[in-house]
Amino acid sequence: MAITTERPPLELTTGEDVQETNPMGVFARPTQNTGWRSWLFTVDHKKIGIMYGAASFLFLLVGGGEALLIRLQLSVPGNKLLSADLYNQVFTMHGVTMVFLVVMPMAAAFANYLLPLQIGARDVSFPRMNALSLWVWLLGALFFNSSWLLGGGANGGWFNYAPNSGVVFSPSHGIDFYAVGLLIMGIASTVSAVNLTVTILNMRAPGMTLMKMPVFTWMTFVVQVLLVFALPVITVALVLLMFDRLFGASFFDASKGGDPFLWEHLFWIFGHPEVYIMILPSFGIVSEVIPVFSRKPIFGYPFMVGSGIAIGFMGWGVWAHHMFASGMGPISVLAFSLSTMFIAVPTGVKILNWLATMYGGRLKFTVAMLFSVGVVGMFTIGGLSGVSHAFAPADTQQTDTYYIVAHFHYVLFGGALLGLFAGMYFWWPKAFGHMLSESIGKWHFWLMLVGFNLTFGPMHILGLQGMMRRTYTYTEGQGFNVWNLVATIGSFVIALSLLVFMYNVASSYRKHKKNPVNPGPDPWDARSLEWMIPSPTPEHNFDEIPVVEELDEFWHRKYGHDEEGRLVRIAATEDVCQKGDATDVHLPSPSYWPLVLASGMPLVGYGLIFNLWWAVPGALLMVAGIFGWVMEPSTDPDAGHGHDDHGHGDDHDPSAALADGDAVSNDAAKADESEAVTEEAPVG
Amino acid sequence: MAETLDLAHEDVMDVEFPDDIHYSSTGISNEKLGMWVFLASDCLLFGGLISTYLLYRNRPGSIPGLAGSPVKLSSLFDIPFTSMTSFILLMSSLTMVLAVNSIIRGDMPRTRLWLVSTAGLGALFLGGQVYEFTAFVKEGLGFTSNVSSSAFFTLTGFHGVHVAGGVIMLLALAAISARRKVQAEVVEVVGLYWHFVDIVWVLIFTIVYLIP
């Protein structure tokens, strides 16, 4: 393979690793492969992905509960269920939870689990940093929610405009928890974005050029780059807010010369790319699911990728359309109106390409496909109402009404969340080794779709009638009664659909326990590399790293074309798939230190808010974590190699040797042309 | 440049460890690429802080009726002193280059010498910053005095924290290299961070101190 043998060696690799085996002198390294320890100290991208998914689903229930409280309060006029103050807290916490604790981490779950599999790698480029991201995020999320018990949640709305965010108007600690909590979670996202960006750039299997990557990988790549550049901006905004509230600065206090506009600009320079950070992973998932169940390659792959990149770039030039009502002047309004209209173009390209992929295909409406088609439909509605905001005169009417609420729920629930559910049904067998029930899944889908439209459809009408968002109640004579009641009923239908989903997960698992049926490596007759390995994914992912020659490599190994261009099978799936039985694979070893380092951060957070002395133990934990981390080699030299601890060197079979880092020195393997597929497990 | 470096080190690799070659799709190691991506992210952090400073620098005194100290930041600047400390920080980039150069040649004692010198120059710069901050506070311009002082201390403070992090990394690297061999690339990656922090200071010095 010319592609692989000519890869240049890395620059400047002088010196050698002298490995210390017991870095702190006290603790032995964790080695458990089962039980809770194997999860707590793991650096395996698959376990980390599953934990991201499980935790974000729990937060979905929390945020969903808050949503039900909002809807109950608004179900009838003049309701007294929530006070105005509590209502402010509930809708703020609902928004922040759904954005930072549900959609982003759930997308991170898919990215973590699937990226290495889709690009043919054994793990991400920095496995311990990956574990760090998970724990920092999770502890930051718990820290943020602990505000409920410590004087009340944040109450300034998720975009938290000044002066409402100042101490004068929000004297509780809620917004302190918002600022510090989001800073902590920002650290997690930055670390993870750097990690995944490097993974995609550097860890691709031989032959997998950028334009042979699956669309999901591409969209995740765009998302990580957006995160890399967007997070520091919100970090600055949050730091300034924290200094205002906790250390007496006056960045956003107009009476002392501060400028509330600065917050709006900084927030939305982050906030608008954030919108695409939330939606693009779902676009990626849909672009994987639709071709498989249409039995056609994705229509216009380069345009699919290009429109994703274009969205990523243009997403930086539209932020002020959130601020049309702020009085920033006609030139700015005009410029941002135009750019907002233009950004609809690449999004439209995606919608049309999905439709063209389905056109003339042999469609199979599995649950994953239903959710994907749901995304196409619902996102189109949300996109159309979104373009209507580009017209500034109309937008100044709609700003802060339920029309806006309807719009962003159509894109974020109808677009992002439905797509994430499509991904769950699609990749569930790959992650857990059994299928989710299709028949219960269809109930889940239809209930969710109907409930979703009942809840958010009427909000268009309410908004155009003038109902303001963030107002805790309305009066009898305003004409909002009927549609509010409908929306509340709809929200409980959504809640019911989530119960159906949880029942599906539980009953499918129980059925599988009673009568295990392995779905095999490739239950959907799919196209990308992750389906080439057994389900559930073995710990080392690939027995040997595949050499990639085409887009949809796995599909092309199964199918070819006859003279008339018809699809013919050229190899049985079992013959193409790997067995998952390789031994002697170097894998990064588990570690305590990511968890130690992460656990210091919320303590520092409490210290900042309540008493700086409390930050000292947190800081000490962080220092200990960093010290242990640096002194510990990423792969334990004492650990056995591979998933079943075979001794290395003598007894491995020749095919497995190809996947073995040690085998590079083996002359026989060197003679083999596929020697170059040898991959070291990642370090870091 | 890359080509000559490649050639230079291929020799070293053949001699030292032919069995342990790490490959990557781009030819750049994960660690180095990761640092580049992180620095790209850090650019926008300083971008946000510099924008904030530019917005607030002239507010006190120019808008009537504002609460807070009317003292102008620029009236307190001691340009010759800050030029001195800036020069010291820039010189630390030179010693950093020398450290990378030494480890490529495999000269560990020199590497350590230059690493410690770089850290020392960085610490000297930090000392200058502490002196400057104290002087400002004595003149009556503290962190909370007015918006421009808050923006100034936030911006230069963030830069100072970056320098302090770099000093710790350099000293840690020197200490580790006394016990075990350190890969040249690790020194180079720390060097990338150090040069970045220096370049950011060039911007801050120009924007904060030199532009009237």
JSON list of N, CA and C in Angstrom, two decimals, chain B residues 21-56:
[
{"chain": "B", "resi": 21, "resn": "ILE", "atom": "N", "xyz": [8.20, 3.64, 15.95]},
{"chain": "B", "resi": 21, "resn": "ILE", "atom": "CA", "xyz": [7.87, 4.80, 15.15]},
{"chain": "B", "resi": 21, "resn": "ILE", "atom": "C", "xyz": [6.37, 5.04, 15.24]},
{"chain": "B", "resi": 22, "resn": "HIS", "atom": "N", "xyz": [6.00, 6.26, 15.63]},
{"chain": "B", "resi": 22, "resn": "HIS", "atom": "CA", "xyz": [4.59, 6.60, 15.69]},
{"chain": "B", "resi": 22, "resn": "HIS", "atom": "C", "xyz": [4.17, 7.23, 14.37]},
{"chain": "B", "resi": 23, "resn": "TYR", "atom": "N", "xyz": [3.05, 6.76, 13.83]},
{"chain": "B", "resi": 23, "resn": "TYR", "atom": "CA", "xyz": [2.55, 7.34, 12.60]},
{"chain": "B", "resi": 23, "resn": "TYR", "atom": "C", "xyz": [1.33, 8.21, 12.89]},
{"chain": "B", "resi": 24, "resn": "SER", "atom": "N", "xyz": [1.10, 9.17, 12.04]},
{"chain": "B", "resi": 24, "resn": "SER", "atom": "CA", "xyz": [-0.15, 9.91, 12.12]},
{"chain": "B", "resi": 24, "resn": "SER", "atom": "C", "xyz": [-0.54, 10.29, 10.71]},
{"chain": "B", "resi": 25, "resn": "SER", "atom": "N", "xyz": [-1.84, 10.55, 10.49]},
{"chain": "B", "resi": 25, "resn": "SER", "atom": "CA", "xyz": [-2.31, 10.82, 9.13]},
{"chain": "B", "resi": 25, "resn": "SER", "atom": "C", "xyz": [-1.68, 12.08, 8.56]},
{"chain": "B", "resi": 26, "resn": "THR", "atom": "N", "xyz": [-1.42, 13.06, 9.40]},
{"chain": "B", "resi": 26, "resn": "THR", "atom": "CA", "xyz": [-0.89, 14.33, 8.89]},
{"chain": "B", "resi": 26, "resn": "THR", "atom": "C", "xyz": [0.62, 14.39, 8.91]},
{"chain": "B", "resi": 27, "resn": "GLY", "atom": "N", "xyz": [1.28, 13.47, 9.61]},
{"chain": "B", "resi": 27, "resn": "GLY", "atom": "CA", "xyz": [2.72, 13.57, 9.77]},
{"chain": "B", "resi": 27, "resn": "GLY", "atom": "C", "xyz": [3.12, 14.44, 10.94]},
{"chain": "B", "resi": 28, "resn": "ILE", "atom": "N", "xyz": [2.15, 15.07, 11.56]},
{"chain": "B", "resi": 28, "resn": "ILE", "atom": "CA", "xyz": [2.42, 15.85, 12.77]},
{"chain": "B", "resi": 28, "resn": "ILE", "atom": "C", "xyz": [1.95, 15.02, 13.95]},
{"chain": "B", "resi": 29, "resn": "SER", "atom": "N", "xyz": [2.69, 15.02, 15.04]},
{"chain": "B", "resi": 29, "resn": "SER", "atom": "CA", "xyz": [2.28, 14.17, 16.16]},
{"chain": "B", "resi": 29, "resn": "SER", "atom": "C", "xyz": [1.02, 14.73, 16.80]},
{"chain": "B", "resi": 30, "resn": "ASN", "atom": "N", "xyz": [0.29, 13.86, 17.50]},
{"chain": "B", "resi": 30, "resn": "ASN", "atom": "CA", "xyz": [-0.94, 14.28, 18.18]},
{"chain": "B", "resi": 30, "resn": "ASN", "atom": "C", "xyz": [-0.67, 15.42, 19.14]},
{"chain": "B", "resi": 31, "resn": "GLU", "atom": "N", "xyz": [0.45, 15.30, 19.88]},
{"chain": "B", "resi": 31, "resn": "GLU", "atom": "CA", "xyz": [0.73, 16.31, 20.92]},
{"chain": "B", "resi": 31, "resn": "GLU", "atom": "C", "xyz": [0.92, 17.68, 20.29]},
{"chain": "B", "resi": 32, "resn": "LYS", "atom": "N", "xyz": [1.68, 17.71, 19.20]},
{"chain": "B", "resi": 32, "resn": "LYS", "atom": "CA", "xyz": [1.97, 19.01, 18.60]},
{"chain": "B", "resi": 32, "resn": "LYS", "atom": "C", "xyz": [0.71, 19.59, 17.96]},
{"chain": "B", "resi": 33, "resn": "LEU", "atom": "N", "xyz": [-0.03, 18.73, 17.26]},
{"chain": "B", "resi": 33, "resn": "LEU", "atom": "CA", "xyz": [-1.26, 19.21, 16.63]},
{"chain": "B", "resi": 33, "resn": "LEU", "atom": "C", "xyz": [-2.25, 19.69, 17.69]},
{"chain": "B", "resi": 34, "resn": "GLY", "atom": "N", "xyz": [-2.33, 18.93, 18.79]},
{"chain": "B", "resi": 34, "resn": "GLY", "atom": "CA", "xyz": [-3.21, 19.33, 19.88]},
{"chain": "B", "resi": 34, "resn": "GLY", "atom": "C", "xyz": [-2.84, 20.70, 20.40]},
{"chain": "B", "resi": 35, "resn": "MET", "atom": "N", "xyz": [-1.54, 20.97, 20.56]},
{"chain": "B", "resi": 35, "resn": "MET", "atom": "CA", "xyz": [-1.11, 22.28, 21.05]},
{"chain": "B", "resi": 35, "resn": "MET", "atom": "C", "xyz": [-1.49, 23.38, 20.06]},
{"chain": "B", "resi": 36, "resn": "TRP", "atom": "N", "xyz": [-1.30, 23.10, 18.76]},
{"chain": "B", "resi": 36, "resn": "TRP", "atom": "CA", "xyz": [-1.69, 24.11, 17.77]},
{"chain": "B", "resi": 36, "resn": "TRP", "atom": "C", "xyz": [-3.18, 24.43, 17.86]},
{"chain": "B", "resi": 37, "resn": "VAL", "atom": "N", "xyz": [-4.00, 23.38, 17.98]},
{"chain": "B", "resi": 37, "resn": "VAL", "atom": "CA", "xyz": [-5.44, 23.61, 18.04]},
{"chain": "B", "resi": 37, "resn": "VAL", "atom": "C", "xyz": [-5.79, 24.40, 19.31]},
{"chain": "B", "resi": 38, "resn": "PHE", "atom": "N", "xyz": [-5.13, 24.04, 20.42]},
{"chain": "B", "resi": 38, "resn": "PHE", "atom": "CA", "xyz": [-5.40, 24.76, 21.66]},
{"chain": "B", "resi": 38, "resn": "PHE", "atom": "C", "xyz": [-5.01, 26.23, 21.53]},
{"chain": "B", "resi": 39, "resn": "LEU", "atom": "N", "xyz": [-3.86, 26.48, 20.90]},
{"chain": "B", "resi": 39, "resn": "LEU", "atom": "CA", "xyz": [-3.41, 27.87, 20.75]},
{"chain": "B", "resi": 39, "resn": "LEU", "atom": "C", "xyz": [-4.38, 28.65, 19.86]},
{"chain": "B", "resi": 40, "resn": "ALA", "atom": "N", "xyz": [-4.92, 27.97, 18.84]},
{"chain": "B", "resi": 40, "resn": "ALA", "atom": "CA", "xyz": [-5.91, 28.64, 18.00]},
{"chain": "B", "resi": 40, "resn": "ALA", "atom": "C", "xyz": [-7.09, 29.08, 18.85]},
{"chain": "B", "resi": 41, "resn": "SER", "atom": "N", "xyz": [-7.49, 28.20, 19.77]},
{"chain": "B", "resi": 41, "resn": "SER", "atom": "CA", "xyz": [-8.60, 28.52, 20.65]},
{"chain": "B", "resi": 41, "resn": "SER", "atom": "C", "xyz": [-8.24, 29.69, 21.56]},
{"chain": "B", "resi": 42, "resn": "ASP", "atom": "N", "xyz": [-7.02, 29.66, 22.08]},
{"chain": "B", "resi": 42, "resn": "ASP", "atom": "CA", "xyz": [-6.57, 30.71, 22.99]},
{"chain": "B", "resi": 42, "resn": "ASP", "atom": "C", "xyz": [-6.53, 32.08, 22.31]},
{"chain": "B", "resi": 43, "resn": "CYS", "atom": "N", "xyz": [-6.29, 32.10, 21.00]},
{"chain": "B", "resi": 43, "resn": "CYS", "atom": "CA", "xyz": [-6.31, 33.37, 20.26]},
{"chain": "B", "resi": 43, "resn": "CYS", "atom": "C", "xyz": [-7.62, 34.09, 20.51]},
{"chain": "B", "resi": 44, "resn": "LEU", "atom": "N", "xyz": [-8.72, 33.35, 20.46]},
{"chain": "B", "resi": 44, "resn": "LEU", "atom": "CA", "xyz": [-10.02, 34.01, 20.62]},
{"chain": "B", "resi": 44, "resn": "LEU", "atom": "C", "xyz": [-10.27, 34.42, 22.06]},
{"chain": "B", "resi": 45, "resn": "LEU", "atom": "N", "xyz": [-9.63, 33.72, 23.00]},
{"chain": "B", "resi": 45, "resn": "LEU", "atom": "CA", "xyz": [-9.74, 34.15, 24.39]},
{"chain": "B", "resi": 45, "resn": "LEU", "atom": "C", "xyz": [-9.13, 35.54, 24.54]},
{"chain": "B", "resi": 46, "resn": "PHE", "atom": "N", "xyz": [-7.91, 35.69, 24.03]},
{"chain": "B", "resi": 46, "resn": "PHE", "atom": "CA", "xyz": [-7.27, 37.00, 24.13]},
{"chain": "B", "resi": 46, "resn": "PHE", "atom": "C", "xyz": [-7.98, 38.01, 23.23]},
{"chain": "B", "resi": 47, "resn": "GLY", "atom": "N", "xyz": [-8.50, 37.53, 22.10]},
{"chain": "B", "resi": 47, "resn": "GLY", "atom": "CA", "xyz": [-9.28, 38.41, 21.24]},
{"chain": "B", "resi": 47, "resn": "GLY", "atom": "C", "xyz": [-10.44, 39.05, 22.00]},
{"chain": "B", "resi": 48, "resn": "GLY", "atom": "N", "xyz": [-11.16, 38.23, 22.76]},
{"chain": "B", "resi": 48, "resn": "GLY", "atom": "CA", "xyz": [-12.29, 38.73, 23.54]},
{"chain": "B", "resi": 48, "resn": "GLY", "atom": "C", "xyz": [-11.83, 39.71, 24.61]},
{"chain": "B", "resi": 49, "resn": "LEU", "atom": "N", "xyz": [-10.73, 39.38, 25.28]},
{"chain": "B", "resi": 49, "resn": "LEU", "atom": "CA", "xyz": [-10.26, 40.26, 26.36]},
{"chain": "B", "resi": 49, "resn": "LEU", "atom": "C", "xyz": [-9.74, 41.58, 25.81]},
{"chain": "B", "resi": 50, "resn": "ILE", "atom": "N", "xyz": [-9.02, 41.51, 24.67]},
{"chain": "B", "resi": 50, "resn": "ILE", "atom": "CA", "xyz": [-8.49, 42.74, 24.08]},
{"chain": "B", "resi": 50, "resn": "ILE", "atom": "C", "xyz": [-9.64, 43.63, 23.60]},
{"chain": "B", "resi": 51, "resn": "SER", "atom": "N", "xyz": [-10.68, 43.00, 23.00]},
{"chain": "B", "resi": 51, "resn": "SER", "atom": "CA", "xyz": [-11.84, 43.79, 22.57]},
{"chain": "B", "resi": 51, "resn": "SER", "atom": "C", "xyz": [-12.47, 44.50, 23.77]},
{"chain": "B", "resi": 52, "resn": "THR", "atom": "N", "xyz": [-12.61, 43.77, 24.85]},
{"chain": "B", "resi": 52, "resn": "THR", "atom": "CA", "xyz": [-13.19, 44.37, 26.05]},
{"chain": "B", "resi": 52, "resn": "THR", "atom": "C", "xyz": [-12.37, 45.57, 26.49]},
{"chain": "B", "resi": 53, "resn": "TYR", "atom": "N", "xyz": [-11.03, 45.41, 26.51]},
{"chain": "B", "resi": 53, "resn": "TYR", "atom": "CA", "xyz": [-10.18, 46.52, 26.93]},
{"chain": "B", "resi": 53, "resn": "TYR", "atom": "C", "xyz": [-10.34, 47.71, 25.99]},
{"chain": "B", "resi": 54, "resn": "LEU", "atom": "N", "xyz": [-10.32, 47.42, 24.67]},
{"chain": "B", "resi": 54, "resn": "LEU", "atom": "CA", "xyz": [-10.44, 48.52, 23.70]},
{"chain": "B", "resi": 54, "resn": "LEU", "atom": "C", "xyz": [-11.75, 49.28, 23.88]},
{"chain": "B", "resi": 55, "resn": "LEU", "atom": "N", "xyz": [-12.81, 48.53, 24.23]},
{"chain": "B", "resi": 55, "resn": "LEU", "atom": "CA", "xyz": [-14.10, 49.18, 24.43]},
{"chain": "B", "resi": 55, "resn": "LEU", "atom": "C", "xyz": [-14.08, 50.12, 25.63]},
{"chain": "B", "resi": 56, "resn": "TYR", "atom": "N", "xyz": [-13.37, 49.73, 26.68]},
{"chain": "B", "resi": 56, "resn": "TYR", "atom": "CA", "xyz": [-13.48, 50.46, 27.94]},
{"chain": "B", "resi": 56, "resn": "TYR", "atom": "C", "xyz": [-12.31, 51.39, 28.24]}
]
